[in-house]
Coordinates of C-alpha atoms and ligand atoms in Angstrom, one line a residue:
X1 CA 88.4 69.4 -58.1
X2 CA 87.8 72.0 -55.6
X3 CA 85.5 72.1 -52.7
X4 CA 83.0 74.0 -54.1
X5 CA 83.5 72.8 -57.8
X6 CA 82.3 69.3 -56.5
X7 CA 79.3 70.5 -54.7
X8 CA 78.1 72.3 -57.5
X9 CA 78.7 69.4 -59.6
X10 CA 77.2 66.6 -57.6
X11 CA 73.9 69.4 -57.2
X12 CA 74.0 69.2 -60.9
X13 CA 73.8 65.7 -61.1
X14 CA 71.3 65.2 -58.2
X15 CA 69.0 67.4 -60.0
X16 CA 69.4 66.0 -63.7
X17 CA 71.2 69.0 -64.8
X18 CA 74.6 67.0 -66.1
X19 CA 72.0 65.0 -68.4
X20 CA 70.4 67.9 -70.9
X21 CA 67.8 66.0 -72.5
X22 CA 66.3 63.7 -69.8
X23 CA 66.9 62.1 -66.6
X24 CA 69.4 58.7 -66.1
X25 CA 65.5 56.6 -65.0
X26 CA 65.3 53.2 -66.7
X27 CA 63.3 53.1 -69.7
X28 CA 61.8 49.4 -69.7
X29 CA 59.9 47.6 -72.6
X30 CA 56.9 45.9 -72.6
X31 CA 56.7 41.9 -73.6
X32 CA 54.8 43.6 -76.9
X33 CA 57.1 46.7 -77.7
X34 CA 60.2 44.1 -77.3
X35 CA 58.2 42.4 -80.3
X36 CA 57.9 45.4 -82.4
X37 CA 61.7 46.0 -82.0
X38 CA 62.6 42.8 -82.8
X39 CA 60.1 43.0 -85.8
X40 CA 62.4 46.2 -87.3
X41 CA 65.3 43.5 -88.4
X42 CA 67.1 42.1 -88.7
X43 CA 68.8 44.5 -91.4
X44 CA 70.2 44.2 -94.3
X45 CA 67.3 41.7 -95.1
X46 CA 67.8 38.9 -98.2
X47 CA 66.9 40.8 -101.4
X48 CA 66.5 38.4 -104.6
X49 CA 66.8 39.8 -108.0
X50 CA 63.3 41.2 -109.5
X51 CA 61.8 38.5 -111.9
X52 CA 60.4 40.8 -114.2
X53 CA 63.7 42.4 -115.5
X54 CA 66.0 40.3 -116.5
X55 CA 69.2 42.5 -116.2
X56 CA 68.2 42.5 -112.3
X57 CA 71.3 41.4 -110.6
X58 CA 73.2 41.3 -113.4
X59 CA 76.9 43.8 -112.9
X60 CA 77.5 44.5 -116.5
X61 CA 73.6 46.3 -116.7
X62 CA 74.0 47.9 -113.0
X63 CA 77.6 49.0 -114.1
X64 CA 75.6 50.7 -117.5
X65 CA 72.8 51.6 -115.3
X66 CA 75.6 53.9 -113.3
X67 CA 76.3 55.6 -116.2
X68 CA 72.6 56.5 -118.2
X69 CA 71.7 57.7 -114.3
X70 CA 73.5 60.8 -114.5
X71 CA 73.5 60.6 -118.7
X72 CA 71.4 64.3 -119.4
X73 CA 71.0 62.7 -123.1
X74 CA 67.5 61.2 -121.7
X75 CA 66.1 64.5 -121.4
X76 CA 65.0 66.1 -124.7
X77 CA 66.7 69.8 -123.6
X78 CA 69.6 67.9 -122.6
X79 CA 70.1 69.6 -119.2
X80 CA 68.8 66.8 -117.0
X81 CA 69.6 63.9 -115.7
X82 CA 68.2 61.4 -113.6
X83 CA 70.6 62.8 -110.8
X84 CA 69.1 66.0 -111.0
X85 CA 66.6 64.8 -108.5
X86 CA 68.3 62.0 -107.1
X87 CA 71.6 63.6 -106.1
X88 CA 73.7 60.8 -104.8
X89 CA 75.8 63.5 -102.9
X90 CA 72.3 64.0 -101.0
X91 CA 71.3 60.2 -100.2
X92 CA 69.2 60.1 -103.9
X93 CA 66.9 63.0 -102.6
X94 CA 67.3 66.3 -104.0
X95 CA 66.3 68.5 -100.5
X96 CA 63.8 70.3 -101.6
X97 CA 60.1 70.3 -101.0
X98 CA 58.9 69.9 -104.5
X99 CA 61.3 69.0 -107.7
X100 CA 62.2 70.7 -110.4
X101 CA 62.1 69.6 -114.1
X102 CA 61.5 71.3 -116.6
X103 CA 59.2 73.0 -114.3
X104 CA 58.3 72.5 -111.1
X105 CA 56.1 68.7 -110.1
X106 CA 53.6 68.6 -107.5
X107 CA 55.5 66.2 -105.2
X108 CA 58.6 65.3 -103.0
X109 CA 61.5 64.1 -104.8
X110 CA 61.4 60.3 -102.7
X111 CA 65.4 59.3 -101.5
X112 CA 66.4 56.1 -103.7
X113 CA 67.2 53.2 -101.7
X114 CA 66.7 49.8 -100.8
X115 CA 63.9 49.9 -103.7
X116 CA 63.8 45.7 -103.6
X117 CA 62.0 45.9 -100.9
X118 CA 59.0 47.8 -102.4
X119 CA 55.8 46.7 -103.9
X120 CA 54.8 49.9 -105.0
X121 CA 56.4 52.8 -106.5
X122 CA 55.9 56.8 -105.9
X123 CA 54.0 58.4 -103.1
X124 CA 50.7 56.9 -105.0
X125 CA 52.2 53.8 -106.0
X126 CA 51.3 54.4 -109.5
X127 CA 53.8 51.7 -110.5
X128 CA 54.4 48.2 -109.6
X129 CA 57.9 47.4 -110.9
X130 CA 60.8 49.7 -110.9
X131 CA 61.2 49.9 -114.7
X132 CA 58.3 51.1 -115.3
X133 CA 58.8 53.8 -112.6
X134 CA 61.7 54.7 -114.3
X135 CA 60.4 55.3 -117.5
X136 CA 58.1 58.0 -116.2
X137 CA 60.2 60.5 -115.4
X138 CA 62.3 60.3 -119.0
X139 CA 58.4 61.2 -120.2
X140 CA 57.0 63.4 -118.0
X141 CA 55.9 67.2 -119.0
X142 CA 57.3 68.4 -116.2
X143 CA 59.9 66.2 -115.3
X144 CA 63.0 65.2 -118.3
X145 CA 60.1 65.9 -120.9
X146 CA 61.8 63.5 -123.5
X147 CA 59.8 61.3 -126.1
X148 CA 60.1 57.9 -127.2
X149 CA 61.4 59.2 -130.2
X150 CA 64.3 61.2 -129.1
X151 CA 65.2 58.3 -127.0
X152 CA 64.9 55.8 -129.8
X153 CA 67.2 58.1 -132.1
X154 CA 70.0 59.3 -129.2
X155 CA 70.6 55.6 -128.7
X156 CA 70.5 54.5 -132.3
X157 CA 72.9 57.7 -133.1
X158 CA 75.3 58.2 -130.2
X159 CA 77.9 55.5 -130.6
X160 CA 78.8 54.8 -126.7
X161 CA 74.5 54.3 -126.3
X162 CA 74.8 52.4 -129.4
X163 CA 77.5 50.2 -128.7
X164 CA 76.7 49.3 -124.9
X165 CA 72.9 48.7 -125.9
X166 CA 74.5 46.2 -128.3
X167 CA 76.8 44.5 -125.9
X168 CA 74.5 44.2 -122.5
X169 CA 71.0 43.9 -124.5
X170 CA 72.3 41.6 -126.9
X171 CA 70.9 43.5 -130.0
X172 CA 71.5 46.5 -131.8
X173 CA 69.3 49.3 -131.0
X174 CA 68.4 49.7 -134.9
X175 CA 66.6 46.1 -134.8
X176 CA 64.6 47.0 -131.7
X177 CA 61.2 47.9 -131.8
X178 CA 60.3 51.9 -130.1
X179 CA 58.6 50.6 -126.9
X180 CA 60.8 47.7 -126.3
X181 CA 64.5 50.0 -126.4
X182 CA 62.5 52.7 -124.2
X183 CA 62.0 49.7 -121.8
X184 CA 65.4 48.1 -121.6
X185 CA 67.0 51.5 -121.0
X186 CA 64.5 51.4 -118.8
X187 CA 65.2 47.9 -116.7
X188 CA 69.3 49.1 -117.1
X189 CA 68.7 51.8 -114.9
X190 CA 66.6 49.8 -112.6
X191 CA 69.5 47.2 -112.0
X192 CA 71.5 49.9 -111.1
X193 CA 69.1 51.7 -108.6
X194 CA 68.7 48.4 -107.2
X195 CA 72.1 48.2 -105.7
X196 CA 71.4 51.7 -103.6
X197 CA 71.4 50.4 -100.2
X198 CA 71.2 52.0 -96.7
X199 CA 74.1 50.3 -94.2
X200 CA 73.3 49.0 -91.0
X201 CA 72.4 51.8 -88.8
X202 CA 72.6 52.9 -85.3
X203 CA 69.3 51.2 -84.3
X204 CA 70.2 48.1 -85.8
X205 CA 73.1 47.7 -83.5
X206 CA 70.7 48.9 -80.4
X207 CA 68.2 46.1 -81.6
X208 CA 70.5 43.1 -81.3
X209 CA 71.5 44.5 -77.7
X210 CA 68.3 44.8 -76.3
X211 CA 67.1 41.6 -77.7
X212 CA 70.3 39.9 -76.5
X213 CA 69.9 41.7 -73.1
X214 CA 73.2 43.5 -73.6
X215 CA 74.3 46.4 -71.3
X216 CA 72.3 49.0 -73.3
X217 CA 74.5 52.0 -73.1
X218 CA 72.2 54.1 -74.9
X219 CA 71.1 57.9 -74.9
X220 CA 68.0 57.6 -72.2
X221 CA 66.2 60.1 -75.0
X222 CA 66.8 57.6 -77.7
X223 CA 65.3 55.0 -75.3
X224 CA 62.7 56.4 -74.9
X225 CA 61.8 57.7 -78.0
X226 CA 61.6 53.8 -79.2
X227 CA 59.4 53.4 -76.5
X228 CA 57.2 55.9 -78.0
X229 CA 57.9 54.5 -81.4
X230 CA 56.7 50.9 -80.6
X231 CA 54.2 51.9 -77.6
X232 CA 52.0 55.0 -77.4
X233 CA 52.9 56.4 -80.3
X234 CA 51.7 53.6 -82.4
X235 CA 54.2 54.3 -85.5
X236 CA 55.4 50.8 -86.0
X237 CA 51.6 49.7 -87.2
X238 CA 52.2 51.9 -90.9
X239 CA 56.4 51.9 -90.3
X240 CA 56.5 48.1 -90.1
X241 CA 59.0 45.8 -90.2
X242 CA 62.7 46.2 -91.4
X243 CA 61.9 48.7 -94.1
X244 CA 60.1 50.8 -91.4
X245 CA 56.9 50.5 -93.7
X246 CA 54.6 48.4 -94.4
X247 CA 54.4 49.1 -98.0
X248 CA 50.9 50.6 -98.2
X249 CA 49.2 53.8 -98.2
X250 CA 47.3 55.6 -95.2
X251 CA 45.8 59.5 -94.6
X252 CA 47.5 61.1 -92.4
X253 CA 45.9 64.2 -92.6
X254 CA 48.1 66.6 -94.7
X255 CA 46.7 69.1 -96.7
X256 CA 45.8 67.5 -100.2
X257 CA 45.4 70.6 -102.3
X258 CA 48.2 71.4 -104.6
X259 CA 47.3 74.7 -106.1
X260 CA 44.5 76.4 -105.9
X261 CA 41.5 74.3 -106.8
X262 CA 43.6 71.4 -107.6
X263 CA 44.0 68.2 -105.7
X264 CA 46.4 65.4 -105.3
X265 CA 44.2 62.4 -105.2
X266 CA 46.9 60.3 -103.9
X267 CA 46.4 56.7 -104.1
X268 CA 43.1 56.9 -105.8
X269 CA 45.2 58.6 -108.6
X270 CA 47.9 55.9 -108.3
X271 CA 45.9 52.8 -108.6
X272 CA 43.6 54.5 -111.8
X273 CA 47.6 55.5 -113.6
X274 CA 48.6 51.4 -112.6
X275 CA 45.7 50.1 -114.4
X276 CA 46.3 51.8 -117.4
X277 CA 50.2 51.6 -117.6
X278 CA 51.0 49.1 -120.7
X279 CA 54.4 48.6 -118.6
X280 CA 52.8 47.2 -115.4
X281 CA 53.2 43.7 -114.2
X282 CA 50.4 42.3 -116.7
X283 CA 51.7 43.3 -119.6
X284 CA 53.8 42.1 -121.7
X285 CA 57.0 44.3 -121.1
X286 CA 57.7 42.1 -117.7
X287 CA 59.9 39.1 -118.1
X288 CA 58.2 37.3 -115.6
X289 CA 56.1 34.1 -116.3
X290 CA 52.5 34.5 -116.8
X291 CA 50.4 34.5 -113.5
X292 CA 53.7 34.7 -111.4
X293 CA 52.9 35.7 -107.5
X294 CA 54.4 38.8 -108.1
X295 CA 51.8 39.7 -110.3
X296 CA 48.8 39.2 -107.9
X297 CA 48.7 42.3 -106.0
X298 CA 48.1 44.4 -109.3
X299 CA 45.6 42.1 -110.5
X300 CA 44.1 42.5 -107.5
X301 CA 43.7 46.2 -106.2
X302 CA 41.0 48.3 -106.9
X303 CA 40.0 51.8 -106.6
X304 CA 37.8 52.4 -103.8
X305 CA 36.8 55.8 -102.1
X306 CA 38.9 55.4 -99.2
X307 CA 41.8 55.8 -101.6
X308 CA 41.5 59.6 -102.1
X309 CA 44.5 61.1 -100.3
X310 CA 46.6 58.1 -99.1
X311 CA 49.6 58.2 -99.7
X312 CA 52.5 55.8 -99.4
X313 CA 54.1 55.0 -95.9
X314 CA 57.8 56.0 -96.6
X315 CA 60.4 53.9 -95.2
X316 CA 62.4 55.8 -92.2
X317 CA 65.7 54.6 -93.3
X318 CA 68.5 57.5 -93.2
X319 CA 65.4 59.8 -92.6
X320 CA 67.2 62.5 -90.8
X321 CA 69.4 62.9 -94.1
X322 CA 66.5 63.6 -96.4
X323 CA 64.5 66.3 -95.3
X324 CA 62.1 67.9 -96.0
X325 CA 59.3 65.4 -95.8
X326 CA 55.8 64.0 -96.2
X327 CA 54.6 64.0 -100.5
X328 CA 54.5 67.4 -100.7
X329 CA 57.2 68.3 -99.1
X330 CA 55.4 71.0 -96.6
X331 CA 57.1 69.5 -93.3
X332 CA 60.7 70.9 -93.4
X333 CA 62.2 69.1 -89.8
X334 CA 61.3 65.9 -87.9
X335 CA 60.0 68.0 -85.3
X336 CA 57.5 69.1 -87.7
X337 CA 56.9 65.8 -88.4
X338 CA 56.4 64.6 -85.0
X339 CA 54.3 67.8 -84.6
X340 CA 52.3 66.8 -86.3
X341 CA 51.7 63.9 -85.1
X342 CA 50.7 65.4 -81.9
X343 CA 48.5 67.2 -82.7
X344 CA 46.5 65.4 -85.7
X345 CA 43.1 66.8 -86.6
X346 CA 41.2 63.9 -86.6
X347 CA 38.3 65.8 -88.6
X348 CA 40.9 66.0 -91.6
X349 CA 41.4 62.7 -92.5
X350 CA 39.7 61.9 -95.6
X351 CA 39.9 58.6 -95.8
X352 CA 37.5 56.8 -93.8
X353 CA 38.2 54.2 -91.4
X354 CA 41.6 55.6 -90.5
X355 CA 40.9 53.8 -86.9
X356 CA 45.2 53.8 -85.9
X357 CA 46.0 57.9 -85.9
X358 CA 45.1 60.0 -82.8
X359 CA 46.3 63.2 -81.5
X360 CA 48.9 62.1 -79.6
X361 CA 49.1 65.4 -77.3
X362 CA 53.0 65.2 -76.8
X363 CA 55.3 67.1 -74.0
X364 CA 58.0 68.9 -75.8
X365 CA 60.1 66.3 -74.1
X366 CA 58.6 63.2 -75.4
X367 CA 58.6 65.6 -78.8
X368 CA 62.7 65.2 -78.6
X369 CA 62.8 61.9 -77.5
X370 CA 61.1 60.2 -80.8
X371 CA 63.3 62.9 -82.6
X372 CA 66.4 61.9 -80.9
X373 CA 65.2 57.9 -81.9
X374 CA 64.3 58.7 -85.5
X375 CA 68.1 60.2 -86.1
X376 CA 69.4 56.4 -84.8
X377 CA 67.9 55.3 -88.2
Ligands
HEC1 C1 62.4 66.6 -111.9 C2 63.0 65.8 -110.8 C3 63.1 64.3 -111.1 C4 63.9 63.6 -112.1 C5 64.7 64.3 -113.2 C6 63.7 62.2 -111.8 N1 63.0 62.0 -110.7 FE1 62.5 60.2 -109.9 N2 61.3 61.1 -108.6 C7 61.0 62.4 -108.5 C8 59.8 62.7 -107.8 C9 59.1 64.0 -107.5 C10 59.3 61.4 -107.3 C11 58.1 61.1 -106.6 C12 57.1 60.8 -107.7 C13 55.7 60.6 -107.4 O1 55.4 60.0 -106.4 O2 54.8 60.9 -108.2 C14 60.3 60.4 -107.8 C15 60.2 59.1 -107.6 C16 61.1 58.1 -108.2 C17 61.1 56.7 -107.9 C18 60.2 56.0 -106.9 C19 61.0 55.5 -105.7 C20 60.1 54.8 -104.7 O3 60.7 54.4 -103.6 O4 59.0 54.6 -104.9 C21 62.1 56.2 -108.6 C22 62.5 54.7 -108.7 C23 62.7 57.2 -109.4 N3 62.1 58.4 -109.1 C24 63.7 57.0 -110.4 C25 64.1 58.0 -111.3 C26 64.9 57.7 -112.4 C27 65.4 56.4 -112.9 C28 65.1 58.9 -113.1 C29 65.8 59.2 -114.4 C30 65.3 58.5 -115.6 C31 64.4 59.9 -112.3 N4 63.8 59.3 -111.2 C32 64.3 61.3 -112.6 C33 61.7 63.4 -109.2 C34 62.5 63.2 -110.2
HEC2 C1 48.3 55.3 -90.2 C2 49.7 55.0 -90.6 C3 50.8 55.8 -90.0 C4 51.2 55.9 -88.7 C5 50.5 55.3 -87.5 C6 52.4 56.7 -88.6 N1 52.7 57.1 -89.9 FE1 54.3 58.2 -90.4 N2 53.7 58.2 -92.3 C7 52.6 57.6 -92.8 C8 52.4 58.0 -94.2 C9 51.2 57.5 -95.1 C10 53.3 59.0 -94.5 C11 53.4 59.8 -95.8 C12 52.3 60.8 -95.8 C13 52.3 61.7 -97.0 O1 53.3 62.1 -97.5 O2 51.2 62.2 -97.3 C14 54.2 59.1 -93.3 C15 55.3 59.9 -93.2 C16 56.2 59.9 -92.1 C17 57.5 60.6 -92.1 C18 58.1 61.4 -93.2 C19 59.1 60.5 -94.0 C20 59.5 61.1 -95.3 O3 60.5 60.6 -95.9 O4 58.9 62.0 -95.8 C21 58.0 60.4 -90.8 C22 59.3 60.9 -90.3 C23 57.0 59.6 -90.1 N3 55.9 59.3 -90.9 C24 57.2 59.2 -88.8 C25 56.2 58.7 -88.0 C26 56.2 58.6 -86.5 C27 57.3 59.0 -85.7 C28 55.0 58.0 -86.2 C29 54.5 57.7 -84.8 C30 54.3 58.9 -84.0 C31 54.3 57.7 -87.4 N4 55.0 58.1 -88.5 C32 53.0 57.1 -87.5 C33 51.8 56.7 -92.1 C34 51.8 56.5 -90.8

């Protein structure tokens, strides 16, 4: 290098210029944010087979399941499938703010994956098994608009339906009773979905280093964007644990009006739709055994004030591939998202006793950093 090339260049360094996001200083973690990060695995976690579907786990169904996924014969026009909205080309999302069907739905298509891990389904959690969540698309207005009827008859008439309804169910579809075939179509497409899983990502492999006390070779930015993560920022009390949720639902203060006049009531919604489904975990679709643990926390919830406008905590798995975000689709980056975090209006949150979000008042730097952390995901 020339003279003056290596001035210029160790002036650069001096100054922080070389590093374009932050400076080399040591980002060091608390005795409590070293718990959080160690709370976020270890990844992939143990996931059992679900006890109310019997096909769960099963290759033969998940192999089927494949197959109906991107079968358009479940919608009554014929032009839609289930991987309409859940392109697997686009990590099960479809990337745009608000889905359409038949017509356009009121929410955020939500990225398929990992689904064992949840106890809820949908931004309300209007179901409690994956089945049942899959039914509601196939009848939905708005979404595949089919009925039971048309279902009932395409598999009783279409001889591939016909014939591996036959060999994984272990009936024909003619003996089966309307509700019952919905529902098995139903469970096949769950033991497929099922298998959707994220791989280990880029924070996984920073976790064990940092809890083994590895050289941490690390972006600085990342660094300290997990500081922010598990520290200040407070994000690891709703996007808990492994999953980076903690299954549940929270305000965060989004808008809540769909149209004009019209509002998404969120959880308030989701818990009144759970009651009332004939397919949740109470009735008698489930294979479980009667008063199974699994079946506690729908026999438990109920609808309280506080639930108008939650929604659920997403997980932040492969997050950067699946914008844009939040139920409605209204944030388009994770800089929006983080944005928004910043600079929460604590007078929006409707419901009360939201004690864990505050404004957070972010530099455009810290901004980047929990940006630059959330891609590592
Ligand atoms: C028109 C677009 C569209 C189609 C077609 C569609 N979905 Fe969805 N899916 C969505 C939207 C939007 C949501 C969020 C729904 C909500 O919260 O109300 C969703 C949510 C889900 C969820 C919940 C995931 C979670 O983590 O809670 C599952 C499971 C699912 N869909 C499976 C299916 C299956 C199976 C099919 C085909 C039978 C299907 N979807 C067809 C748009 C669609
Ligand atoms: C009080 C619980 C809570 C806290 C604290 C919280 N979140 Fe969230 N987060 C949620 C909920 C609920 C949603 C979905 C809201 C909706 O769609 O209406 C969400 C959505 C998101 C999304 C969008 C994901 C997607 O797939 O659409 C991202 C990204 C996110 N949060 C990151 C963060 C970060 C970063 C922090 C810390 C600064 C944080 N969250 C703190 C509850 C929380």
């Amino acid at each position: 290098m020339k003279p003056f090339a290596l001035v210029l260049f160790s002036l650069l360094v001096c100054f922080g210029f070389a590093q374009p996001v932050v400076g080399q200083e040591k980002v060091e973690f608390t005795v409590s944010e070293l718990a959080f990060i160690q709370s976020h695995g270890p990844w992939p976690p143990k996931m059992e087979p679900d006890p109310s579907n019997r096909f769960s786990g099963e290759p033969s169904a998940s192999a089927w399941g494949q197959q109906l996924f991107q079968d358009v014969r479940l919608s009554q026009a014929q032009t839609l499938s289930c991987a309409s909205c859940h392109d697997p080309d686009r990590y099960f999302a479809d990337g745009k703010a608000r889905s359409t069907g038949t017509s356009t739905v009121d929410r955020n298509a939500i990225a398929l994956a990992d689904l064992r891990l949840n106890r809820w389904f949908g931004w309300a959690g209007q179901s409690d098994n994956l089945w049942a969540q899959s039914i509601h698309p196939i009848l939905d207005r708005r979404e595949m608009n089919a009925t039971v009827e048309t279902i009932v008859q395409r598999v009783r008439q279409e001889s591939d339906l016909a014939a591996n309804y036959t060999a994984i169910i272990g009936k024909g579809p003619k003996e089966e009773e309307p509700l019952r075939l919905l529902v098995n179509i139903a469970k096949i497409l769950a033991a497929y979905q099922e298998t959707i899983r994220t791989p280990t990502s880029a924070f996984d492999l920073m976790r064990t280093r940092l809890l083994e006390d590895e050289m941490i070779s690390e972006d600085a930015a990342v660094l300290a964007g997990l500081k922010l993560f598990v520290g200040k920022g407070k994000c690891s009390l709703c996007h808990f644990g492994p999953n980076f949720t903690n299954g549940e639902f929270h305000d965060i203060g989004l808008p809540y009006f769909i149209e004009s006049g019209q509002v998404d009531q969120g959880r308030y919604g989701g818990i009144r739709d759970l009651k009332a489904s004939a397919f949740n975990r109470l009735g008698e679709y489930g294979d479980e055994p009667a008063e199974s643990a699994a079946q506690a926390p729908t026999a438990f919830v109920s609808l309280q004030h506080r639930n108008w406008g939650e929604f659920r905590v997403p997980s932040l798995r492969n997050v950067s591939k699946t914008a844009p975000y939040m139920h409605n689709g209204t944030l388009a980056s994770l800089e929006d998202v983080v944005r928004h975090y910043s600079t929460i209006d604590i007078e929006r949150l409707h419901a009360d006793g939201e004690t864990i979000l505050k404004s957070l008042d972010l530099t455009k730097q810290e901004i980047a950093n929990l940006v630059a952390f959330l891609k590592t995901l």
